[in-house]
CSV table of C-alpha atoms and ligand atoms in Angstrom, one decimal:
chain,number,residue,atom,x,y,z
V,279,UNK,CA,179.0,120.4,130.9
V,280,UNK,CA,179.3,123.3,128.5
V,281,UNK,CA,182.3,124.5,127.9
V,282,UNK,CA,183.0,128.5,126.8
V,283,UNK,CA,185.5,130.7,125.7
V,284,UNK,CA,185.2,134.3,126.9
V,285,UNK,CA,186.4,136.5,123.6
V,286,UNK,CA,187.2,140.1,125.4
V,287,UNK,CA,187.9,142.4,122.4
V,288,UNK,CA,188.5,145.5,124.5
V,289,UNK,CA,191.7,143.2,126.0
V,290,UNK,CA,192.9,142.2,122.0
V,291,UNK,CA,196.2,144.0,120.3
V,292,UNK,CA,195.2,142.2,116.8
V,293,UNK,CA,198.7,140.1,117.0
V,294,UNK,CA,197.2,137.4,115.9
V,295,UNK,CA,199.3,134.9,118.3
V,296,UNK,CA,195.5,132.6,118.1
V,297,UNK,CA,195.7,132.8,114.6
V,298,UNK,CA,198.9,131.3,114.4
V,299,UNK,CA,198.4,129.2,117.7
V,300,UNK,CA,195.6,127.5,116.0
V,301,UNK,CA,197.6,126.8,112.8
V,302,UNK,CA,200.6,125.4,115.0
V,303,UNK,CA,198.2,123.0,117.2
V,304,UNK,CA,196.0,121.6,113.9
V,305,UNK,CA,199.3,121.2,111.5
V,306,UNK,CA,197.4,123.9,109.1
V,307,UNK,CA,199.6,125.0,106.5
V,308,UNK,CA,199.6,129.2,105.9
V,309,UNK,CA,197.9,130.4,103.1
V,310,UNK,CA,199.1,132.7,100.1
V,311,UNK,CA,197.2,135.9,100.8
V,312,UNK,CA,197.4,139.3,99.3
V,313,UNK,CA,197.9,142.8,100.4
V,314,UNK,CA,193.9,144.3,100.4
V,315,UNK,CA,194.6,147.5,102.6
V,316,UNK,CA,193.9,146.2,105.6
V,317,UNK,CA,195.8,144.0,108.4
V,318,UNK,CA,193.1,141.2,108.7
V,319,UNK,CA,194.1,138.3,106.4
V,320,UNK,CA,193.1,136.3,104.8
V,321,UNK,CA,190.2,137.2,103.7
V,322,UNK,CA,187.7,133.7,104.8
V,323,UNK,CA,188.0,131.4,106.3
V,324,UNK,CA,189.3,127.7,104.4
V,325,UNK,CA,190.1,124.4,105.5
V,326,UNK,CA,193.4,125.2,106.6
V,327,UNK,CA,192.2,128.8,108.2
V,328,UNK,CA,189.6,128.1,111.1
V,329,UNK,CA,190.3,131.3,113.2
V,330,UNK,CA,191.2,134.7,112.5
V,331,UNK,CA,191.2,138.4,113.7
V,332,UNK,CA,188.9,140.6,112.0
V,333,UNK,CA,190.4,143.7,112.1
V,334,UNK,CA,187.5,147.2,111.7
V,335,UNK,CA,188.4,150.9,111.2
V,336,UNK,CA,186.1,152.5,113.6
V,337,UNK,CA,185.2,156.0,113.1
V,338,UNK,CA,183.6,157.8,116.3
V,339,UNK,CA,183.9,161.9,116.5
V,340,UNK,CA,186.2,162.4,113.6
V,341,UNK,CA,188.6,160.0,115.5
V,342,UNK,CA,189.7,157.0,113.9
V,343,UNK,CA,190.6,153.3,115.9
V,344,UNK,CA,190.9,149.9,115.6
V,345,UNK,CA,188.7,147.5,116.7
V,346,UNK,CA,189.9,143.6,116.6
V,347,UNK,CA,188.1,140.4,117.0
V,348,UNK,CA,188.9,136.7,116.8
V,349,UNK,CA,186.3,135.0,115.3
V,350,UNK,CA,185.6,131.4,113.9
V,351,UNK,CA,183.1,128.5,114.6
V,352,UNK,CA,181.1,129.7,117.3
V,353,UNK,CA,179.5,126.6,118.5
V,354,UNK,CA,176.4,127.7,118.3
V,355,UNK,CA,173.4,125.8,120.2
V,356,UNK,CA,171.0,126.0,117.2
V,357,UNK,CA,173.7,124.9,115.0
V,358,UNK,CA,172.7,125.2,110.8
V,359,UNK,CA,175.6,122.6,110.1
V,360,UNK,CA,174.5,120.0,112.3
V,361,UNK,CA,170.6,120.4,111.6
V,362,UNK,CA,171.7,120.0,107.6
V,363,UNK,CA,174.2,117.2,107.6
V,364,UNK,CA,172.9,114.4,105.5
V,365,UNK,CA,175.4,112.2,107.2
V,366,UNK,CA,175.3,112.8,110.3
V,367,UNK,CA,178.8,113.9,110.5
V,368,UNK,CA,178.5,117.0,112.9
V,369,UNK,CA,177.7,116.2,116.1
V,370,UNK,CA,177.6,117.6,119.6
V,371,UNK,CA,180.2,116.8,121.9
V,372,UNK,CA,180.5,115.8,125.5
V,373,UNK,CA,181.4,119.6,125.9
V,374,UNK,CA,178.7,121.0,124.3
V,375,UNK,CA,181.1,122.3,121.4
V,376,UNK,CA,180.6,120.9,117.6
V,377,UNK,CA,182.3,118.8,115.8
V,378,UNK,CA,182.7,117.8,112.3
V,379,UNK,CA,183.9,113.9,111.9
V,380,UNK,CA,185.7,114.0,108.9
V,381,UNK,CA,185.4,109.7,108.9
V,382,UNK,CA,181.8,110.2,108.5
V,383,UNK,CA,181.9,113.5,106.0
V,384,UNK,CA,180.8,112.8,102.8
V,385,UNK,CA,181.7,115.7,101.0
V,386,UNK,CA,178.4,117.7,100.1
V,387,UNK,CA,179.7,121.1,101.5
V,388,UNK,CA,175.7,121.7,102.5
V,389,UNK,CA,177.1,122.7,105.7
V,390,UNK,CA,179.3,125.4,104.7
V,391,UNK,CA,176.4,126.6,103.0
V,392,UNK,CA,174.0,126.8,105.4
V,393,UNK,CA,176.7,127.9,108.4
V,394,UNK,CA,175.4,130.8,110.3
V,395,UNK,CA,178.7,132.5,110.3
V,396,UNK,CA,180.0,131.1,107.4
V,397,UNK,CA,183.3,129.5,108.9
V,398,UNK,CA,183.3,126.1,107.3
V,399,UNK,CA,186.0,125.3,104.7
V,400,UNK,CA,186.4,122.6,102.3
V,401,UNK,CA,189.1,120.4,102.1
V,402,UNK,CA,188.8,119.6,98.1
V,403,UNK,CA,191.8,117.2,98.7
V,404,UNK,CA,190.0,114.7,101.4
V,405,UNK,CA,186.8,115.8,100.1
V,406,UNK,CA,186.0,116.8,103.5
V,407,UNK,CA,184.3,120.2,105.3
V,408,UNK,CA,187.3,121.1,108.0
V,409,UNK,CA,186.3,123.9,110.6
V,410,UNK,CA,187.6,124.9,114.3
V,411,UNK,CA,187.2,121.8,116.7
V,412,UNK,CA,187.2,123.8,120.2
V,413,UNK,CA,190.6,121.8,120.0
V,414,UNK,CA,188.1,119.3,121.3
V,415,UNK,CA,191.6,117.0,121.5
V,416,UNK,CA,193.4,119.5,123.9
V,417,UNK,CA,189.7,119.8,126.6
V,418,UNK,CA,189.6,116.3,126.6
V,419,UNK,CA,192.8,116.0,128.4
V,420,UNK,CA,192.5,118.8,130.5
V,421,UNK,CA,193.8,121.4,128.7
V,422,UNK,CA,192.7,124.7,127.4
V,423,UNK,CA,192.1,125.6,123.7
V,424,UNK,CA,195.8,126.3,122.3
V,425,UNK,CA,194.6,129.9,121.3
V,426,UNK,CA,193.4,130.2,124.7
V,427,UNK,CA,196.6,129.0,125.9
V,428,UNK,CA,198.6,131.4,123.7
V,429,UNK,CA,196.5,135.1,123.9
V,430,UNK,CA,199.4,137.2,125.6
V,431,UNK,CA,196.7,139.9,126.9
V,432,UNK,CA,194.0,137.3,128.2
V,433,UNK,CA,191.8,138.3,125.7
V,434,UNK,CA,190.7,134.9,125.2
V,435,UNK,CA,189.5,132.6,128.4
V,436,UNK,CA,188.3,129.4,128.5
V,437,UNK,CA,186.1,127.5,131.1
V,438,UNK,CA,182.5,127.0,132.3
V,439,UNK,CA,179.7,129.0,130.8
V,440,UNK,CA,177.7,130.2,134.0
V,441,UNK,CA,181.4,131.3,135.3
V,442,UNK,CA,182.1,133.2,132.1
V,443,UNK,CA,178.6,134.4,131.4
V,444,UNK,CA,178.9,136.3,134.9
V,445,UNK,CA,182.5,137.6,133.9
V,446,UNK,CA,181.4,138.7,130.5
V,447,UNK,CA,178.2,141.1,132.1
V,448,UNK,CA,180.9,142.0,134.6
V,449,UNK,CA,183.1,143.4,132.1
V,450,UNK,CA,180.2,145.7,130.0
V,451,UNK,CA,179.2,147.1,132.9
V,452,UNK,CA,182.9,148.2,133.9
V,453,UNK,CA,183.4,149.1,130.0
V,454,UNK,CA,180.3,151.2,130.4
V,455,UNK,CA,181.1,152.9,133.6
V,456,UNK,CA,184.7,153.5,131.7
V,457,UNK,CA,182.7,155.5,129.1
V,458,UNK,CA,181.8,153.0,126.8
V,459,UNK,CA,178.4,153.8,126.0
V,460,UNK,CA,177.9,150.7,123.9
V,461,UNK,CA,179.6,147.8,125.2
V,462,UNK,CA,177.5,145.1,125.4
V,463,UNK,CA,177.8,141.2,125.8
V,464,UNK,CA,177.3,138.9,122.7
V,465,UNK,CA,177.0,135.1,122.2
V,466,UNK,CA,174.5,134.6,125.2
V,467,UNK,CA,171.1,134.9,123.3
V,468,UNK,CA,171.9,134.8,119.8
V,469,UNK,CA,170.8,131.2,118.4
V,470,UNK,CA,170.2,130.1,121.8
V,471,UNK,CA,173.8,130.6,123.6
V,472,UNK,CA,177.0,130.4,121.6
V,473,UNK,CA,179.8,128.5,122.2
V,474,UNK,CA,181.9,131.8,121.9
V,475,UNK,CA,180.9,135.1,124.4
V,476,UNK,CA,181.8,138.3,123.2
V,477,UNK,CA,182.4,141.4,125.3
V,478,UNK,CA,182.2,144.1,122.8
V,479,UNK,CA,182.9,148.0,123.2
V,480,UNK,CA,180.6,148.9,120.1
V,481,UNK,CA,177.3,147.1,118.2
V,482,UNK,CA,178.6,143.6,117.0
V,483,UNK,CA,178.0,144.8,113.6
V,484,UNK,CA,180.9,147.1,114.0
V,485,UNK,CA,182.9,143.8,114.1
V,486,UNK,CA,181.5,142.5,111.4
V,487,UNK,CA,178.9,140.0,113.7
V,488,UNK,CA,175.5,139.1,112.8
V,489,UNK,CA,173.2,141.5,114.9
V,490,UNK,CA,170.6,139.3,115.0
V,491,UNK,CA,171.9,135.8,113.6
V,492,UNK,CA,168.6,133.7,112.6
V,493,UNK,CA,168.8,130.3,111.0
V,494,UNK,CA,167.5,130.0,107.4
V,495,UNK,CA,164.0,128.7,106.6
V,496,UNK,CA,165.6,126.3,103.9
V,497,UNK,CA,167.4,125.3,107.2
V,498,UNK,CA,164.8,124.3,108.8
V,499,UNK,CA,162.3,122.6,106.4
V,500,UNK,CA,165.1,120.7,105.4
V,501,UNK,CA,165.6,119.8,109.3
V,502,UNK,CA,161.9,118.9,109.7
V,503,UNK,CA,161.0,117.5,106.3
V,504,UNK,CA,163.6,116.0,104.5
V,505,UNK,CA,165.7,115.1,107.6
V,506,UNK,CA,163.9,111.9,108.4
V,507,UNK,CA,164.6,110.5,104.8
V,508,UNK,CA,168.2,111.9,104.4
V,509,UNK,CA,169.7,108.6,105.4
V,510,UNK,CA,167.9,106.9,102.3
V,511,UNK,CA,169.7,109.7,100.1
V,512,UNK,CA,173.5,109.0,101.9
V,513,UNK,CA,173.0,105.0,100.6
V,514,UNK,CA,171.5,105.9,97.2
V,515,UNK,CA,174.1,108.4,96.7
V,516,UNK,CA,176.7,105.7,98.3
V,517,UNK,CA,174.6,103.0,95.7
V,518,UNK,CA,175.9,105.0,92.8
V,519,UNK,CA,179.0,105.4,93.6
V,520,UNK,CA,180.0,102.0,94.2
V,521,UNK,CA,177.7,100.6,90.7
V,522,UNK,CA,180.1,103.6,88.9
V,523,UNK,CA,183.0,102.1,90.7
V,524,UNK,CA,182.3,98.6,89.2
V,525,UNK,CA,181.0,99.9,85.8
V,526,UNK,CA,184.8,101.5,85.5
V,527,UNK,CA,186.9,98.4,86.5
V,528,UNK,CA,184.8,96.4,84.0
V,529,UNK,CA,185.8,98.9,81.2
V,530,UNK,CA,189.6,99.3,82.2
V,531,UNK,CA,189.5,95.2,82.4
C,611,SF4,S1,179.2,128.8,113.4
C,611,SF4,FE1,178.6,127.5,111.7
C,611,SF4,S2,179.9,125.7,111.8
C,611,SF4,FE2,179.9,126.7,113.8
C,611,SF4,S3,178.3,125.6,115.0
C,611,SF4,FE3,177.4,127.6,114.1
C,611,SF4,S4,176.5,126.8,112.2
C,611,SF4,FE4,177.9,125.2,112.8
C,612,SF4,S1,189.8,126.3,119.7
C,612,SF4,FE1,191.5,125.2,118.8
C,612,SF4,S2,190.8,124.8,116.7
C,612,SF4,FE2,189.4,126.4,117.5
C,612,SF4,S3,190.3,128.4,116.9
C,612,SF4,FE3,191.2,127.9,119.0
C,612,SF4,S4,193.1,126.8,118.5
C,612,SF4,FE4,191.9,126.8,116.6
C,613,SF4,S1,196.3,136.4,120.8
C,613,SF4,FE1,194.9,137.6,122.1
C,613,SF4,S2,195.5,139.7,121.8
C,613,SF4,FE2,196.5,138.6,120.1
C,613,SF4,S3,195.0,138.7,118.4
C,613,SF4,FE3,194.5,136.8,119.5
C,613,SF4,S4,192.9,137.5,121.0
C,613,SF4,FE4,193.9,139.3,120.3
């Protein structure tokens, strides 16, 4: 079962109803952000900010429009985070989306820095990465994502990827018959199928998405090489915590 969300930015106002429909679900606080001269804020994505709309200027003939889309975790098949966990704490769900368990998350932050997309926060607090689940609580009882749920235009659908794969190419081609030169569908080849589709009406760079997202070589020797050993690094590193945890009760004794 792989489960999709169909992200049609020529259907998206920019009200950011996800945004906030994601911080309502998860019982993510807001942020304090600053006025930067544009709309989209804030400017990352944190720990407590795991979706938001990216808002473009887009200049075509000496006329000026917007161009909105919500972006996040994109659940990517080749995922960076899960490949460079030391911990083992992103996995693969049932859905086929990715999840971080924060019970098992040791804190490194070497998956924020190897994320494709750059969507991982870190939760200095809990000492824990914290990114967009798929609202992986909400699919497993049936329902839809809750910015799914709350997208007032149905720019944002949820369901089976063949179904939405189909509706996505659908879509283009209309957008192109509508004079769209350059609308094109994203999130179907890039690292192998993404959790997320696109139906764009320019080049995803225009929105700020990778053209052509490729996971790092450091990524992947690490995957090969180091991967079978990382295990031996989580108990040494776990060793050292727990001797410095006894060598500083002995001193406060
Ligand atoms: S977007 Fe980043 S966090 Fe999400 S699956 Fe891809 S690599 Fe992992
Ligand atoms: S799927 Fe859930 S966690 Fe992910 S962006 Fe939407 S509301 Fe937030
Ligand atoms: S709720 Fe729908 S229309 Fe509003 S910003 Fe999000 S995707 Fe766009």
């Amino acid at each position: 079962m792989q489960k999709t969300m169909l992200i049609d930015t020529s259907r998206c106002i920019g009200c950011r109803a996800c945004q906030a429909a994601c911080k309502q679900w998860n019982q993510l606080p807001a942020e304090k952000t600053e006025f930067r001269g544009s709309y989209e804020n804030p400017a990352r994505f944190s720990s407590i900010t795991w979706t938001k709309i990216v808002f473009r200027e887009h200049e075509e003939n000496g006329k000026v429009r917007w161009l909105f889309a919500k972006q996040g975790c994109m659940h990517c098949t080749e995922a960076a985070c899960i490949k460079v966990c030391p911990a083992n704490a992103i996995y693969r769900t049932e859905f086929g989306t990715v999840k971080i368990d924060p019970q098992r998350c040791i804190g490194c932050n070497y998956c924020a820095a190897n994320c494709t997309y750059q969507v991982i926060g870190f939760d200095q607090a809990a000492n824990v990465a914290r990114k967009c689940t798929f609202c992986h609580d909400r699919i497993a009882n049936g329902k839809e994502p809750a910015c799914a749920k709350t997208c007032p235009t149905g720019a944002i659908t949820y369901g089976e990827r063949a179904d939405l794969t189909a509706l996505a190419q659908q879509r283009a081609a209309e957008l192109q018959k509508a004079g769209y030169s350059e609308a094109n569908v994203y999130g179907i080849e890039e690292l192998n199928g993404l959790g997320m589709i696109y139906v764009l009406q320019e080049r995803p760079a225009a929105y700020g998405l990778l053209e052509n997202p490729r996971i790092r070589l450091s990524t992947v020797v690490w995957d090969y090489i180091f991967k079978p050993v990382r295990i031996l690094v989580v108990i040494a590193a776990f060793f050292a915590l727990w001797v410095n945890r006894g060598e500083s009760k002995k001193e406060s004794a």
